[in-house]
Amino acid sequence: MKNKAIQINIKTFDFNSLIIFVHFIKKILTHLNIKYSFFNLKKKKKRITLLKSPHVNKTSREQFEIKYYHFCLQITSYLKTPLLKWILFNKPSTLQIKLKTK
């Protein structure tokens, strides 16, 4: 069977859960001797501005900010689908994961 690379993109707003999950994946892949590479992507900020008083003062505003952290993991060797499902089902609820095959 031809080896296809699997790219896993992880997105979250909680940096600690991202680090723990990435460490979990690295430990499993190194234990099973599966080749992989990883890199961080840019963090993105989303800012929201709300008016404090809806009637009179337009100058009184309040700003909120959400930071999103992105991480990319690329698996180059063959990986069985039950193992991949097991890894993805054990993720924290704050993570969003997208898979791509190349």
Backbone as a printed PyTorch tensor [residue, N CA C, xyz], in Angstrom:
tensor([[[  0.8450,  -1.1870,   0.0000],
         [  0.0000,   0.0000,   0.0000],
         [  0.8820,   1.2390,   0.0000]],

        [[  0.4630,   2.1990,  -0.7460],
         [  1.2190,   3.4380,  -0.8570],
         [  1.0420,   4.2790,   0.4090]],

        [[  2.1600,   4.8160,   0.9100],
         [  2.0920,   5.6480,   2.1070],
         [  1.5170,   7.0140,   1.7680]],

        [[  0.4800,   7.3850,   2.4790],
         [ -0.1010,   8.7110,   2.3260],
         [  0.1270,   9.4860,   3.6050]],

        [[  0.4410,  10.7350,   3.4570],
         [  0.6530,  11.5820,   4.6260],
         [ -0.6960,  12.0380,   5.1620]],

        [[ -0.8140,  12.0160,   6.4490],
         [ -2.0130,  12.4970,   7.1220],
         [ -1.6510,  13.7750,   7.8550]],

        [[ -2.4110,  14.8210,   7.5920],
         [ -2.1690,  16.1020,   8.2300],
         [ -3.3020,  16.3670,   9.2130]],

        [[ -2.9410,  16.6000,  10.4730],
         [ -3.9120,  16.8690,  11.5280],
         [ -3.7340,  18.3170,  11.9690]],

        [[ -4.7670,  19.1270,  11.7560],
         [ -4.7550,  20.5240,  12.1850],
         [ -5.5810,  20.6450,  13.4550]],

        [[ -4.9680,  21.2160,  14.4730],
         [ -5.6170,  21.3570,  15.7770],
         [ -5.7750,  22.8370,  16.0770]],

        [[ -6.9680,  23.2110,  16.5340],
         [ -7.2620,  24.6080,  16.8450],
         [ -7.9450,  24.6580,  18.2060]],

        [[ -7.5150,  25.5970,  19.0560],
         [ -8.1150,  25.7380,  20.3740],
         [ -7.8710,  27.1370,  20.9240]],

        [[ -8.6120,  27.4750,  21.9500],
         [ -8.3800,  28.7360,  22.6520],
         [ -7.7070,  28.4820,  23.9980]],

        [[ -7.5760,  27.2230,  24.3900],
         [ -6.9410,  26.8510,  25.6530],
         [ -5.5610,  26.2600,  25.3570]],

        [[ -4.5230,  27.0160,  25.6620],
         [ -3.1570,  26.6270,  25.3110],
         [ -2.6880,  25.4060,  26.1090]],

        [[ -3.0860,  25.3000,  27.3580],
         [ -2.6570,  24.1740,  28.1900],
         [ -3.1960,  22.8450,  27.6840]],

        [[ -4.4400,  22.7980,  27.2780],
         [ -4.9980,  21.5540,  26.7460],
         [ -4.3340,  21.1720,  25.4260]],

        [[ -3.9390,  22.1690,  24.6420],
         [ -3.2280,  21.8980,  23.3940],
         [ -1.8780,  21.2460,  23.6700]],

        [[ -1.1380,  21.7630,  24.6200],
         [  0.1790,  21.2140,  24.9470],
         [  0.0570,  19.7870,  25.4850]],

        [[ -0.9130,  19.5420,  26.3310],
         [ -1.0990,  18.2040,  26.8990],
         [ -1.4840,  17.2050,  25.8100]],

        [[ -2.3850,  17.5760,  24.9100],
         [ -2.8160,  16.6670,  23.8450],
         [ -1.6850,  16.3920,  22.8580]],

        [[ -0.9060,  17.3950,  22.5220],
         [  0.2190,  17.2070,  21.6000],
         [  1.2730,  16.3020,  22.2300]],

        [[  1.5250,  16.4780,  23.5100],
         [  2.4700,  15.5990,  24.2090],
         [  1.9560,  14.1530,  24.2280]],

        [[  0.6600,  13.9830,  24.4010],
         [  0.0250,  12.6620,  24.3800],
         [  0.2030,  12.0030,  23.0080]],

        [[ -0.0320,  12.7420,  21.9420],
         [  0.1180,  12.1910,  20.5890],
         [  1.5760,  11.8540,  20.3010]],

        [[  2.5030,  12.7290,  20.6710],
         [  3.9220,  12.4730,  20.4380],
         [  4.3880,  11.2130,  21.1540]],

        [[  3.9330,  11.0320,  22.3680],
         [  4.3330,   9.8670,  23.1440],
         [  3.8360,   8.5740,  22.4920]],

        [[  2.6040,   8.5720,  22.0240],
         [  2.0510,   7.3850,  21.3600],
         [  2.7900,   7.0930,  20.0660]],

        [[  3.0240,   8.1200,  19.2480],
         [  3.6620,   7.9040,  17.9480],
         [  5.1150,   7.4720,  18.0850]],

        [[  5.8390,   8.0010,  19.0570],
         [  7.2240,   7.5590,  19.2400],
         [  7.2730,   6.1460,  19.8040]],

        [[  6.3110,   5.7770,  20.6420],
         [  6.2730,   4.4150,  21.1750],
         [  5.9940,   3.3910,  20.0690]],

        [[  5.1880,   3.7710,  19.0760],
         [  4.8470,   2.8670,  17.9760],
         [  5.7860,   2.9960,  16.7740]],

        [[  6.8290,   3.8180,  16.8930],
         [  7.8170,   4.0480,  15.8200],
         [  7.1710,   4.5390,  14.5300]],

        [[  6.2970,   5.5010,  14.6600],
         [  5.6300,   6.1140,  13.5060],
         [  6.2940,   7.4570,  13.2530]],

        [[  6.6520,   7.7020,  11.9910],
         [  7.3280,   8.9530,  11.6340],
         [  6.3130,  10.0930,  11.5830]],

        [[  6.7050,  11.2100,  12.1590],
         [  5.8220,  12.3700,  12.1850],
         [  6.6630,  13.6420,  12.2280]],

        [[  6.0290,  14.7430,  11.8940],
         [  6.6320,  16.0600,  12.0380],
         [  5.5320,  17.0040,  12.5260]],

        [[  5.9300,  18.0460,  13.2120],
         [  4.9480,  18.9590,  13.7790],
         [  5.4910,  20.3820,  13.7390]],

        [[  4.5840,  21.3270,  13.7360],
         [  4.9620,  22.7340,  13.8000],
         [  3.7820,  23.5640,  14.2720]],

        [[  4.1070,  24.6650,  14.8960],
         [  3.0990,  25.6100,  15.3650],
         [  2.7390,  26.5580,  14.2390]],

        [[  1.4960,  26.9260,  14.1930],
         [  1.0380,  27.9420,  13.2590],
         [  0.7870,  29.2290,  14.0370]],

        [[  0.5010,  30.2970,  13.3320],
         [  0.2860,  31.5800,  13.9940],
         [ -0.9280,  31.5330,  14.9050]],

        [[ -0.8340,  32.2730,  15.9930],
         [ -2.0240,  32.4170,  16.8150],
         [ -2.8180,  33.6070,  16.2990]],

        [[ -4.1120,  33.4600,  16.3170],
         [ -4.9890,  34.4990,  15.7870],
         [ -5.7950,  35.1070,  16.9160]],

        [[ -6.0170,  36.3950,  16.7960],
         [ -6.7830,  37.1180,  17.8030],
         [ -8.0890,  37.5940,  17.1910]],

        [[ -9.1420,  37.4390,  17.9410],
         [-10.4430,  37.9310,  17.5120],
         [-10.9120,  38.9250,  18.5610]],

        [[-11.1360,  40.1530,  18.1460],
         [-11.5500,  41.2110,  19.0690],
         [-13.0100,  41.5820,  18.8230]],

        [[-13.7140,  41.7690,  19.9180],
         [-15.1290,  42.1450,  19.8650],
         [-15.3030,  43.4090,  20.6910]],

        [[-15.9750,  44.3940,  20.1200],
         [-16.2400,  45.6530,  20.8160],
         [-17.7400,  45.7840,  21.0580]],

        [[-18.0930,  46.0530,  22.2950],
         [-19.4990,  46.2260,  22.6680],
         [-19.6920,  47.5800,  23.3300]],

        [[-20.8760,  48.1280,  23.1280],
         [-21.2230,  49.3770,  23.8030],
         [-21.6770,  49.0700,  25.2280]],

        [[-21.1930,  49.8680,  26.1770],
         [-21.6060,  49.6750,  27.5690],
         [-23.0340,  50.1680,  27.7740]],

        [[-23.3230,  51.3010,  27.1880],
         [-24.6470,  51.8850,  27.3180],
         [-25.2920,  51.9490,  25.9270]],

        [[-26.3560,  51.2350,  25.6980],
         [-26.9370,  51.2090,  24.3530],
         [-27.6800,  52.4870,  23.9520]],

        [[-28.0040,  53.3530,  24.9030],
         [-28.8400,  54.4980,  24.5770],
         [-28.0560,  55.7930,  24.3400]],

        [[-27.2310,  56.1900,  25.2810],
         [-26.6900,  57.5390,  25.2600],
         [-25.2430,  57.5960,  24.7820]],

        [[-24.3550,  56.9580,  25.4890],
         [-22.9270,  57.1460,  25.2510],
         [-22.3820,  56.1370,  24.2490]],

        [[-22.0110,  56.6680,  23.1080],
         [-21.3740,  55.7940,  22.1390],
         [-19.8820,  55.6920,  22.4150]],

        [[-19.3510,  56.6220,  23.1590],
         [-17.9200,  56.6170,  23.4360],
         [-17.5250,  55.6060,  24.5090]],

        [[-18.4500,  55.1840,  25.3130],
         [-18.1080,  54.2000,  26.3510],
         [-18.2740,  52.7990,  25.7610]],

        [[-17.1440,  52.1690,  25.5030],
         [-17.1260,  50.8510,  24.8820],
         [-16.2680,  49.9040,  25.7010]],

        [[-16.5120,  48.6410,  25.4760],
         [-15.7240,  47.6170,  26.1510],
         [-15.2470,  46.6150,  25.1090]],

        [[-13.9800,  46.2210,  25.2110],
         [-13.4080,  45.3030,  24.2260],
         [-13.0620,  43.9710,  24.8710]],

        [[-13.2960,  42.9100,  24.0950],
         [-12.9480,  41.5560,  24.5140],
         [-12.0900,  40.9340,  23.4300]],

        [[-11.2580,  39.9800,  23.8480],
         [-10.3340,  39.3640,  22.9030],
         [-10.2750,  37.8530,  23.1520]],

        [[-10.3090,  37.0920,  22.0680],
         [-10.1580,  35.6410,  22.1400],
         [ -8.9420,  35.2670,  21.2950]],

        [[ -8.0280,  34.4960,  21.8710],
         [ -6.8460,  34.0420,  21.1440],
         [ -7.0410,  32.5840,  20.7550]],

        [[ -6.7860,  32.2840,  19.4810],
         [ -6.8550,  30.9190,  18.9780],
         [ -5.4480,  30.4440,  18.6670]],

        [[ -5.0960,  29.2650,  19.1670],
         [ -3.7870,  28.6630,  18.9250],
         [ -3.9520,  27.5360,  17.9140]],

        [[ -3.0500,  27.4820,  16.9360],
         [ -3.0910,  26.4680,  15.8840],
         [ -1.8370,  25.6110,  15.9420]],

        [[ -2.0080,  24.3480,  15.6430],
         [ -0.9040,  23.3980,  15.6630],
         [ -1.1350,  22.4050,  14.5370]],

        [[ -0.0720,  22.0310,  13.8420],
         [ -0.1890,  21.1040,  12.7290],
         [  0.7330,  19.9120,  12.9740]],

        [[  0.1980,  18.7230,  12.7990],
         [  0.9450,  17.4830,  12.9590],
         [  0.8100,  16.7050,  11.6640]],

        [[  1.9360,  16.2850,  11.0980],
         [  1.9120,  15.5440,   9.8370],
         [  2.5300,  14.1700,  10.0710]],

        [[  1.7400,  13.1300,   9.8080],
         [  2.1890,  11.7490,   9.9680],
         [  2.5480,  11.2270,   8.5870]],

        [[  3.8080,  10.8120,   8.4080],
         [  4.2740,  10.4160,   7.0810],
         [  4.2390,   8.9170,   6.8600]],

        [[  4.2800,   8.1140,   7.9090],
         [  4.2510,   6.6680,   7.7290],
         [  2.8300,   6.1430,   7.8690]],

        [[  2.6580,   4.8600,   7.5970],
         [  1.3330,   4.2380,   7.6020],
         [  0.7620,   4.1890,   9.0100]],

        [[ -0.4890,   4.5460,   9.1490],
         [ -1.1790,   4.5510,  10.4380],
         [ -2.5250,   3.8660,  10.2650]],

        [[ -2.8120,   2.9000,  11.1070],
         [ -4.0800,   2.1750,  11.0260],
         [ -5.2180,   3.0660,  11.4970]],

        [[ -6.3840,   2.9060,  10.8850],
         [ -7.5180,   3.7660,  11.2220],
         [ -8.0470,   3.5480,  12.6340]],

        [[ -8.0510,   2.3130,  13.2100],
         [ -8.5230,   2.2200,  14.6010],
         [ -7.6530,   3.0020,  15.5790]],

        [[ -6.3460,   3.0340,  15.3240],
         [ -5.4620,   3.8050,  16.1860],
         [ -5.7340,   5.2990,  16.0430]],

        [[ -5.9520,   5.7410,  14.8140],
         [ -6.2600,   7.1530,  14.5780],
         [ -7.5800,   7.5410,  15.2450]],

        [[ -8.5810,   6.6760,  15.1470],
         [ -9.8650,   6.9450,  15.8110],
         [ -9.6960,   7.0150,  17.3230]],

        [[ -8.8900,   6.1100,  17.8700],
         [ -8.6720,   6.0940,  19.3120],
         [ -7.9890,   7.3700,  19.7790]],

        [[ -7.0200,   7.8550,  18.9980],
         [ -6.3240,   9.1030,  19.3480],
         [ -7.2930,  10.2860,  19.3060]],

        [[ -8.1260,  10.3300,  18.2790],
         [ -9.0260,  11.4740,  18.1170],
         [-10.2020,  11.4470,  19.0860]],

        [[-10.6240,  10.2690,  19.5320],
         [-11.7140,  10.2090,  20.5100],
         [-11.2470,  10.5810,  21.9090]],

        [[ -9.9550,  10.5300,  22.1640],
         [ -9.4210,  10.8770,  23.4750],
         [ -8.9700,  12.3320,  23.5580]],

        [[ -9.5030,  13.1620,  22.7380],
         [ -9.1210,  14.5770,  22.7530],
         [ -9.9780,  15.3490,  23.7560]],

        [[ -9.4510,  16.4430,  24.2800],
         [-10.2660,  17.2980,  25.1560],
         [-11.3820,  17.9880,  24.3660]],

        [[-12.3930,  18.4100,  25.0560],
         [-13.5500,  19.0130,  24.3820],
         [-13.2560,  20.4170,  23.8560]],

        [[-12.1760,  21.0410,  24.2980],
         [-11.8610,  22.3940,  23.8470],
         [-11.1220,  22.4120,  22.5040]],

        [[-10.7140,  21.2550,  22.0040],
         [ -9.9530,  21.1890,  20.7510],
         [-10.8680,  20.9390,  19.5670]],

        [[-10.5230,  21.5600,  18.4440],
         [-11.1720,  21.2840,  17.1690],
         [-10.1140,  20.6850,  16.2490]],

        [[-10.4460,  19.5630,  15.5990],
         [ -9.4760,  18.8500,  14.7910],
         [-10.0020,  18.6890,  13.3780]],

        [[ -9.1090,  18.9380,  12.4030],
         [ -9.3980,  18.6950,  10.9890],
         [ -8.3460,  17.7440,  10.4330]],

        [[ -8.7790,  16.7780,   9.6590],
         [ -7.8600,  15.8180,   9.0410],
         [ -7.7970,  16.0300,   7.5420]],

        [[ -6.5850,  15.8680,   6.9890],
         [ -6.3900,  15.9240,   5.5400],
         [ -5.4550,  14.7930,   5.1550]],

        [[ -5.7220,  14.1640,   4.0250],
         [ -4.8020,  13.1710,   3.4960],
         [ -4.1900,  13.7100,   2.2210]],

        [[ -2.9250,  13.4600,   2.0650],
         [ -2.2230,  13.9550,   0.8840],
         [ -1.7740,  12.8130,   0.0250]]])
